[in-house]
Coordinates of N, CA and C in Angstrom, one line a residue:
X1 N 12.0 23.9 -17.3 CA 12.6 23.0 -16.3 C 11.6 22.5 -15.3
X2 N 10.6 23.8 -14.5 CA 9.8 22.9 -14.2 C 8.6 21.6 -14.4
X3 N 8.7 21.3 -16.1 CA 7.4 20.9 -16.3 C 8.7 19.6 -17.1
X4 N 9.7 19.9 -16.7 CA 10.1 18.7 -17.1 C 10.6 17.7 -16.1
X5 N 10.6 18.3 -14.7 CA 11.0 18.0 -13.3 C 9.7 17.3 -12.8
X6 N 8.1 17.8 -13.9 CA 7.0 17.5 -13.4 C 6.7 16.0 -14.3
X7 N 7.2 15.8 -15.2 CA 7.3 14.8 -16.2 C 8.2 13.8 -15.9
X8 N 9.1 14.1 -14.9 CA 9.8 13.2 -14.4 C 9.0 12.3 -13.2
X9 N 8.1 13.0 -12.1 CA 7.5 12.4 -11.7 C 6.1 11.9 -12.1
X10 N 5.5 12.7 -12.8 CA 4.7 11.5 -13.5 C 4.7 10.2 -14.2
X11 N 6.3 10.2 -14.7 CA 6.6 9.2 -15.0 C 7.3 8.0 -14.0
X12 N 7.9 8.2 -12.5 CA 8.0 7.7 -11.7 C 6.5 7.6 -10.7
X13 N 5.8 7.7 -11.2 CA 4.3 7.3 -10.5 C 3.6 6.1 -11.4
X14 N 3.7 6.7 -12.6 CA 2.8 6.3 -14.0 C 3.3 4.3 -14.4
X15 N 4.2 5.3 -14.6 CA 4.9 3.5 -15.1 C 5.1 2.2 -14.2
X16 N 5.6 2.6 -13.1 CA 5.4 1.3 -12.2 C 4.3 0.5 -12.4
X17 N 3.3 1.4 -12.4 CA 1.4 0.9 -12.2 C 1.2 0.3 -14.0
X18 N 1.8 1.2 -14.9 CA 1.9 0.8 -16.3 C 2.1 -1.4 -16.4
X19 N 3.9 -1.1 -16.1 CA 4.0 -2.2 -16.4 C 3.7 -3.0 -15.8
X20 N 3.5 -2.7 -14.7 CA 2.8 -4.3 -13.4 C 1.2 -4.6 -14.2
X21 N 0.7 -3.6 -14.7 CA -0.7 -3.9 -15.3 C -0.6 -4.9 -16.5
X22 N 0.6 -4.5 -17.5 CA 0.8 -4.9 -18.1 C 1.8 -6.0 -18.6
X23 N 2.8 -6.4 -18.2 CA 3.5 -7.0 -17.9 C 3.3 -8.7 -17.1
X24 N 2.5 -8.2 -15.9 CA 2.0 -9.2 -15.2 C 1.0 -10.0 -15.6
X25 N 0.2 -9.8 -16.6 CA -0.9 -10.9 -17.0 C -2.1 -10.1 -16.9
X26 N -2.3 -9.1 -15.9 CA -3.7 -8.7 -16.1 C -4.6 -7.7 -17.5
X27 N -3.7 -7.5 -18.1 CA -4.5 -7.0 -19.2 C -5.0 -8.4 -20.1
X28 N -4.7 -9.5 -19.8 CA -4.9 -10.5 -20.4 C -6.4 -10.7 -20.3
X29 N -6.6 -10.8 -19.0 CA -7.4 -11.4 -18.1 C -8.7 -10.1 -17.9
X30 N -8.1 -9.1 -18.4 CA -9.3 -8.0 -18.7 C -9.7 -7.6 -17.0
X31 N -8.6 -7.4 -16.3 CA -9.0 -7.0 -15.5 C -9.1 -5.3 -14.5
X32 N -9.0 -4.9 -16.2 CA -9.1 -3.1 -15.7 C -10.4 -2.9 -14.7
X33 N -11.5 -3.2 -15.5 CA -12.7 -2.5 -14.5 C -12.9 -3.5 -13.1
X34 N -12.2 -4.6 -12.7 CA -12.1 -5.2 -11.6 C -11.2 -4.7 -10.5
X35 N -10.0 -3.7 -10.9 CA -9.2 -2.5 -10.4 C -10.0 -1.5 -10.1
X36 N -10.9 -1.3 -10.7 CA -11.8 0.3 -10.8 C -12.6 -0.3 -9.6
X37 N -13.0 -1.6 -9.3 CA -14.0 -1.3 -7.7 C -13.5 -1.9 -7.0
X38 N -12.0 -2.4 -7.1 CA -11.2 -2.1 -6.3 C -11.3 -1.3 -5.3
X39 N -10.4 0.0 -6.1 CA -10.6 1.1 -5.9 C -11.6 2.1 -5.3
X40 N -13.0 1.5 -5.9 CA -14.5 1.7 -5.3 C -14.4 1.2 -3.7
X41 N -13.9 -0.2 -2.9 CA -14.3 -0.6 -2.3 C -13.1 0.0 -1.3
X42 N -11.9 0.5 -1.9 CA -10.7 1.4 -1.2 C -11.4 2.6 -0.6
X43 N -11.9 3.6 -1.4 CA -12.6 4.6 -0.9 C -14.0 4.7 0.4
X44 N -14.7 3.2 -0.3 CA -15.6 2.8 0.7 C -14.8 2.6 2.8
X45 N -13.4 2.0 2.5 CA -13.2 1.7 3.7 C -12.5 2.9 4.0
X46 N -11.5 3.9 3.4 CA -11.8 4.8 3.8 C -12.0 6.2 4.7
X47 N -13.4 6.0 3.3 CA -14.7 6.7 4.7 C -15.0 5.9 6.0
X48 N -15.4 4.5 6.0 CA -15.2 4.2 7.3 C -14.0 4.4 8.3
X49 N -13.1 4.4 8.2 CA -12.3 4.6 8.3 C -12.0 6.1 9.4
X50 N -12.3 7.0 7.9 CA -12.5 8.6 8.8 C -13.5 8.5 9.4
X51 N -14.5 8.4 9.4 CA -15.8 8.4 10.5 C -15.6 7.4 12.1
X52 N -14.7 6.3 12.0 CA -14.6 5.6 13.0 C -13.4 6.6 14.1
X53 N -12.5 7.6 13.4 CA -11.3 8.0 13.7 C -12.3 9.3 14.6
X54 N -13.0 9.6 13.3 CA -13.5 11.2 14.0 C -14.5 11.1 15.0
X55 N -14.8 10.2 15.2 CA -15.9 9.5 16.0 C -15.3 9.5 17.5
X56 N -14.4 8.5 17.9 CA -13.6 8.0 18.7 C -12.0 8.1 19.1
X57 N -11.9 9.0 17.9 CA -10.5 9.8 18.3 C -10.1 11.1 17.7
X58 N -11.2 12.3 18.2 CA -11.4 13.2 18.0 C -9.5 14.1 18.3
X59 N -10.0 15.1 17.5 CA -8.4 16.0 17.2 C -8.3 16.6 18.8
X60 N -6.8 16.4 19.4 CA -6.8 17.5 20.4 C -5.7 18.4 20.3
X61 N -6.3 19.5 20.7 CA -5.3 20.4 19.9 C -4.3 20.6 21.3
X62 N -4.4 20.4 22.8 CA -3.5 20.6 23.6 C -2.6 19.9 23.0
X63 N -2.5 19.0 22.2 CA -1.5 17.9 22.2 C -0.2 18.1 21.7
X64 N 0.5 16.8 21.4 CA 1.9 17.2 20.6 C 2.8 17.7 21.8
X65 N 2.7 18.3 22.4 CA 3.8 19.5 23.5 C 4.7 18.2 24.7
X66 N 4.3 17.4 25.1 CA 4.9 16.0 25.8 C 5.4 14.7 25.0
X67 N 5.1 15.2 23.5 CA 6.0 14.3 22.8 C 4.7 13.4 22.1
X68 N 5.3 12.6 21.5 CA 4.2 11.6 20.7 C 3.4 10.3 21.8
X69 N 1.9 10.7 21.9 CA 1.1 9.9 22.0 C 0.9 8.5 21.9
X70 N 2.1 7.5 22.4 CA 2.3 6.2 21.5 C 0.6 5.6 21.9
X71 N 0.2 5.4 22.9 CA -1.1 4.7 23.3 C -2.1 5.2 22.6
X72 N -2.5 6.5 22.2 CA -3.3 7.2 21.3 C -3.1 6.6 19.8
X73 N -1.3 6.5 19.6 CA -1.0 6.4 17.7 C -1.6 4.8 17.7
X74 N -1.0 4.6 18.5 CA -1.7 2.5 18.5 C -2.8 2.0 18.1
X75 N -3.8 3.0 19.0 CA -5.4 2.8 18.7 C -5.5 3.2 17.5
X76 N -5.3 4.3 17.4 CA -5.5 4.9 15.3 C -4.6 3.9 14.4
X77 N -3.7 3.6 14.8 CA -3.5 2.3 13.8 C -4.0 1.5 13.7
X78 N -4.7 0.9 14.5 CA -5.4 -0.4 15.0 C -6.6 -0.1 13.7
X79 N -6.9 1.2 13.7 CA -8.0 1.0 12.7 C -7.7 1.3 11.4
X80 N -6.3 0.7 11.1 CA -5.8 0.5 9.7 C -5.9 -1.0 9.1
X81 N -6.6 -2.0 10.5 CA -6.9 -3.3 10.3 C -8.1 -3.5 9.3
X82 N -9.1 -2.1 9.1 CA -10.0 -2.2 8.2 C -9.8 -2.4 7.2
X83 N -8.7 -1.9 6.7 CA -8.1 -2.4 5.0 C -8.0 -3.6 4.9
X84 N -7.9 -4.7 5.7 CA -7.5 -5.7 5.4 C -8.8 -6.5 5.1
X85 N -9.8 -6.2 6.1 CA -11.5 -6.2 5.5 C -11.5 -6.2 4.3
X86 N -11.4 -5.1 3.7 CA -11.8 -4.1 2.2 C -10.5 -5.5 1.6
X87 N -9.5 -5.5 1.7 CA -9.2 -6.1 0.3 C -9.6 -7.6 0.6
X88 N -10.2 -8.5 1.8 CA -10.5 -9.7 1.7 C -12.2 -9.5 1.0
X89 N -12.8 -8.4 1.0 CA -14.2 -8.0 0.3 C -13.9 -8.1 -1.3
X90 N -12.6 -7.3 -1.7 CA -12.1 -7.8 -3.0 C -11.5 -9.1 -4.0
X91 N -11.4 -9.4 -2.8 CA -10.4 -10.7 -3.4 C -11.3 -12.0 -3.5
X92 N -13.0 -11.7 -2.6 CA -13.8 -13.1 -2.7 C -14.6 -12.4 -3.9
X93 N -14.5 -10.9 -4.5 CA -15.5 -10.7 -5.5 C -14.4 -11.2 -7.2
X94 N -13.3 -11.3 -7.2 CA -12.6 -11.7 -8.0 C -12.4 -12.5 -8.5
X95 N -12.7 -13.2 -9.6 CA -12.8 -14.9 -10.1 C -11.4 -15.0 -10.7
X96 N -10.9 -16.2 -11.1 CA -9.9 -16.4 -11.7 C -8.4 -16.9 -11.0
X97 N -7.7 -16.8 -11.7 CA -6.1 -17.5 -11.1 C -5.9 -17.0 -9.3
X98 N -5.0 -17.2 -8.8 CA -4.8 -16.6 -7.5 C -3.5 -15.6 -7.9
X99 N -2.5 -15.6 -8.5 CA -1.9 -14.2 -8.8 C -2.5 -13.2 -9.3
X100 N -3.7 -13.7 -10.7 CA -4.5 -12.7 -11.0 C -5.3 -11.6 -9.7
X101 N -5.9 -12.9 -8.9 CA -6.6 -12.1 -7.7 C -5.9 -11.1 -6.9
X102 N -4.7 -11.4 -6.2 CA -4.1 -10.4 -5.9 C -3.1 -9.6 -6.2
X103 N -3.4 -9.8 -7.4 CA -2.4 -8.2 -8.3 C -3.6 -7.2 -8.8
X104 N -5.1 -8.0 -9.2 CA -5.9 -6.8 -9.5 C -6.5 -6.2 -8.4
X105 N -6.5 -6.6 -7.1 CA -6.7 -6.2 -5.6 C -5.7 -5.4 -5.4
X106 N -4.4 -6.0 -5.7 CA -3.3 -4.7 -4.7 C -3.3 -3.6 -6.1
X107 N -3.2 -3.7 -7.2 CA -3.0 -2.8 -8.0 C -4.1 -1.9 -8.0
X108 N -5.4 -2.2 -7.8 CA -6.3 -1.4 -7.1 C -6.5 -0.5 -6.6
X109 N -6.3 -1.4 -5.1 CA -6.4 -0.4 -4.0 C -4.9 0.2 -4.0
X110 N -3.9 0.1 -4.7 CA -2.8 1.4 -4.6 C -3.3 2.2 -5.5
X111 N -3.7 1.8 -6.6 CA -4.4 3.0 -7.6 C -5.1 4.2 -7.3
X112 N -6.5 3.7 -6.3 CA -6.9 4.2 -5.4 C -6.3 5.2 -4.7
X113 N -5.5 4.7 -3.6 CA -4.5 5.6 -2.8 C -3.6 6.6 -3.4
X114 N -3.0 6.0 -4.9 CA -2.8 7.4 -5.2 C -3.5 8.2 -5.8
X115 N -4.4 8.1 -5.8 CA -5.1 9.0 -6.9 C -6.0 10.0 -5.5
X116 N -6.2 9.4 -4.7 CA -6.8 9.9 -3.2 C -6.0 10.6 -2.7
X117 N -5.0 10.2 -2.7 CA -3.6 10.9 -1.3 C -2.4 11.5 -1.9
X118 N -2.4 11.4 -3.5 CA -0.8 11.9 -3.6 C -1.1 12.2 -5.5
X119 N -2.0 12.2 -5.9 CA -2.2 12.5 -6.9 C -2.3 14.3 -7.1
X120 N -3.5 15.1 -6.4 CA -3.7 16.0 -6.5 C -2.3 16.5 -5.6
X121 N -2.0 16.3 -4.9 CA -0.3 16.9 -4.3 C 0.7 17.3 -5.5
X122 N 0.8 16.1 -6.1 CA 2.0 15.7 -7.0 C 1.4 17.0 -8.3
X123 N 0.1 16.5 -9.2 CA -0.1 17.6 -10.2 C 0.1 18.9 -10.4
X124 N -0.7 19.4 -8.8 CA -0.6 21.1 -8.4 C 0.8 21.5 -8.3
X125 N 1.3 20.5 -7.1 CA 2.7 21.0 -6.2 C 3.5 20.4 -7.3
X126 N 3.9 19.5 -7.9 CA 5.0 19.6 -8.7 C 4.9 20.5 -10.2
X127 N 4.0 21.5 -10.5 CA 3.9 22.2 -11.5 C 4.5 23.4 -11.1
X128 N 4.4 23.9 -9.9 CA 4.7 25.1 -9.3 C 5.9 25.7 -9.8
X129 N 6.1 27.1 -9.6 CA 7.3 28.1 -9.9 C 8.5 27.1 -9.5
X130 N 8.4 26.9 -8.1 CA 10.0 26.2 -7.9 C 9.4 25.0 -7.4
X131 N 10.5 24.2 -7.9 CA 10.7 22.3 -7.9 C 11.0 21.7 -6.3
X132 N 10.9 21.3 -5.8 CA 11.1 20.9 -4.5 C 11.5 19.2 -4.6
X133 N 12.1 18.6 -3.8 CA 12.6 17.3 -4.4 C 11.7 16.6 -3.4
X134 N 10.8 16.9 -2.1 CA 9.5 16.4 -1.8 C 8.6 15.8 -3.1
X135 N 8.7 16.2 -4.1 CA 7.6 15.5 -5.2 C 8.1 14.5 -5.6
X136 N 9.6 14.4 -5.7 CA 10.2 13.1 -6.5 C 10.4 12.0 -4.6
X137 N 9.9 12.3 -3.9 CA 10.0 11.6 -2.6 C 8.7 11.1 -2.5
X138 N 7.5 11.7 -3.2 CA 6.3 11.5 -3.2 C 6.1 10.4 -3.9
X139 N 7.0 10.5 -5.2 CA 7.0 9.7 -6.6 C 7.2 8.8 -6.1
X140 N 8.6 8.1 -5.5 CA 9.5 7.2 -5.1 C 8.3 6.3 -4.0
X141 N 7.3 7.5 -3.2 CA 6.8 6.7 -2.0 C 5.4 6.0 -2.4
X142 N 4.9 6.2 -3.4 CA 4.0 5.7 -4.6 C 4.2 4.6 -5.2
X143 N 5.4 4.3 -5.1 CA 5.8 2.7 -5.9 C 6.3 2.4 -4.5
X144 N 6.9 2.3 -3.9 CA 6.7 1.5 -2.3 C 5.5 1.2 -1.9
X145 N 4.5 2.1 -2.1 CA 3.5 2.0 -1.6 C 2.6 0.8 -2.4
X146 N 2.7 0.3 -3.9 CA 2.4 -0.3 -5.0 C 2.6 -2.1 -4.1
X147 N 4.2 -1.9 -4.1 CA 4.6 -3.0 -3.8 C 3.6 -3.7 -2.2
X148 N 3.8 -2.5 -1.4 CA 3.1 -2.9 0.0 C 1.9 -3.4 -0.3
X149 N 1.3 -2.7 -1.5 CA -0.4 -3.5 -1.4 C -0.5 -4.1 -1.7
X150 N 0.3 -4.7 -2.4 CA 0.2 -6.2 -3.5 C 0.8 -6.9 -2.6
X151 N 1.6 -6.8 -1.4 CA 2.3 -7.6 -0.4 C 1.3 -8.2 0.1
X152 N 0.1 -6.9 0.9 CA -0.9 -7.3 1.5 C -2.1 -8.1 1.1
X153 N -2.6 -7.7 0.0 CA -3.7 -8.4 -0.6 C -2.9 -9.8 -0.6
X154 N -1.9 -10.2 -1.0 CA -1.6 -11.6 -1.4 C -1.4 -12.2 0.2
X155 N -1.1 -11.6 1.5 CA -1.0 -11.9 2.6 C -2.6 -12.3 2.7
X156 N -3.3 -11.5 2.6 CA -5.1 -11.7 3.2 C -5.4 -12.6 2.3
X157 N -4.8 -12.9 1.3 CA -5.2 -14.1 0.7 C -4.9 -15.6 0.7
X158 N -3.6 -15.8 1.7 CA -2.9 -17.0 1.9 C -3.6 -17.3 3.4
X159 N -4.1 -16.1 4.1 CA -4.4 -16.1 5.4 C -6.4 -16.8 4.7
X160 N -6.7 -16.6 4.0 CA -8.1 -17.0 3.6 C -8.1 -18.1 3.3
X161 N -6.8 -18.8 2.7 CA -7.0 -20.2 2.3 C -7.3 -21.1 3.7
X162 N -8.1 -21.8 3.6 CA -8.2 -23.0 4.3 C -7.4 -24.2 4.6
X163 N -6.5 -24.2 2.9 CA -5.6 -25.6 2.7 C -3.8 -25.0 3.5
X164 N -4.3 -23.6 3.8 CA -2.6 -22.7 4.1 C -2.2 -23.8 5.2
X165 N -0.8 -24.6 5.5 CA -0.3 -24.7 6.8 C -0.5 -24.2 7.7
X166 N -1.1 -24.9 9.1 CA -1.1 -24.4 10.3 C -0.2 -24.0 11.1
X167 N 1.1 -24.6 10.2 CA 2.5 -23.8 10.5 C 3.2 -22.2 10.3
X168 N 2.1 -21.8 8.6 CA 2.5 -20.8 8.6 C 1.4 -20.0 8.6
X169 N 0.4 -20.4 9.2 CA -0.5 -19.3 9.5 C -0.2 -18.2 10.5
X170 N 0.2 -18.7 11.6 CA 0.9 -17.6 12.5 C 2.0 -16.3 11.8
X171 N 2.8 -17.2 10.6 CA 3.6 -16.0 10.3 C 2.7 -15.5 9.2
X172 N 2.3 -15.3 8.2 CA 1.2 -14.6 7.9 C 0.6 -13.7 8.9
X173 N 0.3 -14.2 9.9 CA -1.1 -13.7 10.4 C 0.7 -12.4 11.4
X174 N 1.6 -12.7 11.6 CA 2.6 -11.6 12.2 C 2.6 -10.3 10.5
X175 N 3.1 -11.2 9.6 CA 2.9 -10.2 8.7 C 2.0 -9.3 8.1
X176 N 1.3 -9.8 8.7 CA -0.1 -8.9 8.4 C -0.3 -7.8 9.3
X177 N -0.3 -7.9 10.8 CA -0.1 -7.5 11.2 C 1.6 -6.4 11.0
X178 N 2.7 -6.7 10.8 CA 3.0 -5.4 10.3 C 2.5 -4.6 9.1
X179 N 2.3 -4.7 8.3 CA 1.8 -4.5 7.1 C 0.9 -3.3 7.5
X180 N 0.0 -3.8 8.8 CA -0.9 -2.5 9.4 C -0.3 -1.8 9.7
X181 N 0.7 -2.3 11.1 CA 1.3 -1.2 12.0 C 2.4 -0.7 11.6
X182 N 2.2 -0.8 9.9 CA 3.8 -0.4 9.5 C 4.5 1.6 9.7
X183 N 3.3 2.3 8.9 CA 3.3 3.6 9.4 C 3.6 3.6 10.5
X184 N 2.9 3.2 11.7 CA 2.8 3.3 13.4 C 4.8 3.3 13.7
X185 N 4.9 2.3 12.9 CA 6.7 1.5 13.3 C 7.5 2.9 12.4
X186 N 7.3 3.2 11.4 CA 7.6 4.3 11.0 C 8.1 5.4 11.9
X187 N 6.4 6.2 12.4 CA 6.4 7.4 13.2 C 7.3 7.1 14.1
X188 N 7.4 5.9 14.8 CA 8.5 5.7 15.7 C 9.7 5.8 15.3
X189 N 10.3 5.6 14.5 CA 11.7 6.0 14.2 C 11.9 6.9 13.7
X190 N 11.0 7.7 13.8 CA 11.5 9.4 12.8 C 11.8 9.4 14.0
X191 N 10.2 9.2 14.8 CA 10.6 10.7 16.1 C 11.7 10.2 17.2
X192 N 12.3 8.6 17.2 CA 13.0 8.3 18.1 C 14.7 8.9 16.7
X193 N 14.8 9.3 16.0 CA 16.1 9.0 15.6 C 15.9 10.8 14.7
X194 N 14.9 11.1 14.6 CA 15.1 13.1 13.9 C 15.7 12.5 12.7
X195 N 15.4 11.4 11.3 CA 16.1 11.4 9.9 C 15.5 12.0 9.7
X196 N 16.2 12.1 8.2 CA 15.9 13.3 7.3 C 14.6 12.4 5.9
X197 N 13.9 12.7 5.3 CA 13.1 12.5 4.6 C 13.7 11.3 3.9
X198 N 14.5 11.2 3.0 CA 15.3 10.3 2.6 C 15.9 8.8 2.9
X199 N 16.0 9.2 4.6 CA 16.5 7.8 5.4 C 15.2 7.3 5.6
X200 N 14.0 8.5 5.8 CA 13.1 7.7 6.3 C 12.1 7.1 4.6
X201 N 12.4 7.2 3.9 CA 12.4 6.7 2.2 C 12.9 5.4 2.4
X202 N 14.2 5.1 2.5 CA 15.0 4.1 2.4 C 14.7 3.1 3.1
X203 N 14.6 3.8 4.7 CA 14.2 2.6 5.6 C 13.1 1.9 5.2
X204 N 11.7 2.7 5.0 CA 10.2 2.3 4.8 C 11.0 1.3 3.3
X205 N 11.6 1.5 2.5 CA 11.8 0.9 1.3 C 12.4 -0.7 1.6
X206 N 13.5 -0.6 2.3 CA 14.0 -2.1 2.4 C 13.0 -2.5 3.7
X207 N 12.2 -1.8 4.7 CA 11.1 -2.7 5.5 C 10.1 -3.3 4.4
X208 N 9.6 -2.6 3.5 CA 8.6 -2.6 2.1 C 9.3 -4.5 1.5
X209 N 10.4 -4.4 1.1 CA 11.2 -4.8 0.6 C 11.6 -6.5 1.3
X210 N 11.8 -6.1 2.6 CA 11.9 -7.2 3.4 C 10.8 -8.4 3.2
X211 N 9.1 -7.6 3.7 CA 8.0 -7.8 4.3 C 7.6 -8.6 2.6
X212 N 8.0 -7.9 1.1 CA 6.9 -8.5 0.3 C 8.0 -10.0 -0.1
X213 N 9.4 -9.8 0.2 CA 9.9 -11.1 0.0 C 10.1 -12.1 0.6
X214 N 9.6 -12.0 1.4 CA 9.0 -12.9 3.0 C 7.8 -13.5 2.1
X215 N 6.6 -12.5 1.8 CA 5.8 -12.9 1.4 C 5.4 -13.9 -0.1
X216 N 6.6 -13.1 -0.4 CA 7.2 -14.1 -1.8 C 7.4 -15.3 -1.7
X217 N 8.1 -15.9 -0.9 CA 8.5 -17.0 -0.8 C 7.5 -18.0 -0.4
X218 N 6.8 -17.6 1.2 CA 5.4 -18.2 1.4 C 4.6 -18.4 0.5
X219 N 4.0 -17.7 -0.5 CA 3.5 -17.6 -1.6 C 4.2 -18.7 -2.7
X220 N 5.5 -18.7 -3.0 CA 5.5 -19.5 -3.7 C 5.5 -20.8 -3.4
X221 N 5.9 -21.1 -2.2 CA 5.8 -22.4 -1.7 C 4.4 -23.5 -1.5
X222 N 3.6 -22.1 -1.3 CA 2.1 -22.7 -0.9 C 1.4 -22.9 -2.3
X223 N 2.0 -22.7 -3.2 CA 1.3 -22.5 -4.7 C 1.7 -23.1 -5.7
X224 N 3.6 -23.9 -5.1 CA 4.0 -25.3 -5.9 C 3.3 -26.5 -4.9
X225 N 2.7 -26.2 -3.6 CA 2.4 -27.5 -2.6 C 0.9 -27.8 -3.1
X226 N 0.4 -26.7 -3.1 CA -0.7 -26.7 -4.1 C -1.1 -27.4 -5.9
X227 N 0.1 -27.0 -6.1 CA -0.2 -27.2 -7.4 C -0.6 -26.1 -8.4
X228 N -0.9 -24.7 -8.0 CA -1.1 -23.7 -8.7 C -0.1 -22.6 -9.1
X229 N -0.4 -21.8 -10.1 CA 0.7 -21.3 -10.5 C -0.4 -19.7 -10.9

């Protein structure tokens, strides 16, 4: 039972990333090893990343006891703006269509992330004696996670065009900005409302949900005004 409860989530991690690879045009366009430094350039930001955090916002252990730190969580999110660096580093080394570009960027750098943050969790901890439904929450938060980075790469990429409307640069440039502060917006509603793992699944899911068909639409508009497809 458990190795079939463990096959369930590997298969709710596996296949999302399967068909979007496949499905979407990039196996066409041979763009596996352009996902691999992706990926490379995911881990590069990071380590920047940790070093900027451990540097400048060292761990305090009085803390926690007066409640959550919002001025403290703000700044440490703020330095989640470096991703958006790292996939505009991806997206100018990327030749080819502009869907191509940012599906082999966001499928990337999520590849990356799971294999960094929720890979070794999911193998070890969902093999284990007893099943815990945290792994299938893990699974579930792995393909949200898929969608959000392919939201974003294709946001830092409408935000790079030059020809984008000056009209809708501002909203890009608001969505991008959530996109960063989205965890941040998160931590705030756990701790303002105590849900349970699930609500906070759901919510992150239709915010996820909201944010990439917002970006959908911009995207498609800018790419029949364009002329590209």
């Amino acid at each position: 039972m458990t190795l079939y409860h463990f096959g369930n989530c590997v298969a709710l991690v596996y296949v999302p990333f399967y068909l979007t690879y496949k499905y979407s045009g990039l196996s066409e366009y041979g763009a596996f090893w352009k996902c691999i430094q992706a990926g490379g350039i995911y881990v590069f930001t990071q380590l920047c990343k940790m070093l900027v955090l451990a540097t400048f916002f060292p761990a305090n252990d009085g803390g926690g006891q007066g409640g959550m730190d919002f001025v403290g969580e703000f700044l440490k999110a703020t330095v989640e703006l470096a991703d958006l660096g790292g996939l505009y580093l991806v997206l100018m080394g990327i030749p080819g269509r502009s869907h191509a570009k940012v599906l082999t960027a966001g499928v990337g750098w999520a590849g990356a992330d799971l294999l960094l943050s929720r890979f070794l969790f999911l193998w070890f901890g969902a093999r284990g004696v007893e099943f815990d439904w945290m792994y299938i929450q893990k699974s579930f938060d792995s393909n949200i996670s898929l969608v959000q980075h392919v939201t974003t790469a294709t946001l830092v990429w409408l935000w790079s065009r030059h020809d984008l409307s000056r009209s809708l640069l501002p909203i890009v440039t608001v969505l991008l900005l959530l996109c960063s502060y989205k965890f941040l917006l998160m931590e705030i509603f756990v701790h303002a409302t105590i849900s349970s793992p699930w609500i906070e699944l759901l919510v992150r899911a239709v915010l996820t949900l909201c944010l990439a068909v917002t970006t959908l639409q911009i995207y498609a508009g800018f790419a029949q005004s364009i002329g590209i497809y």
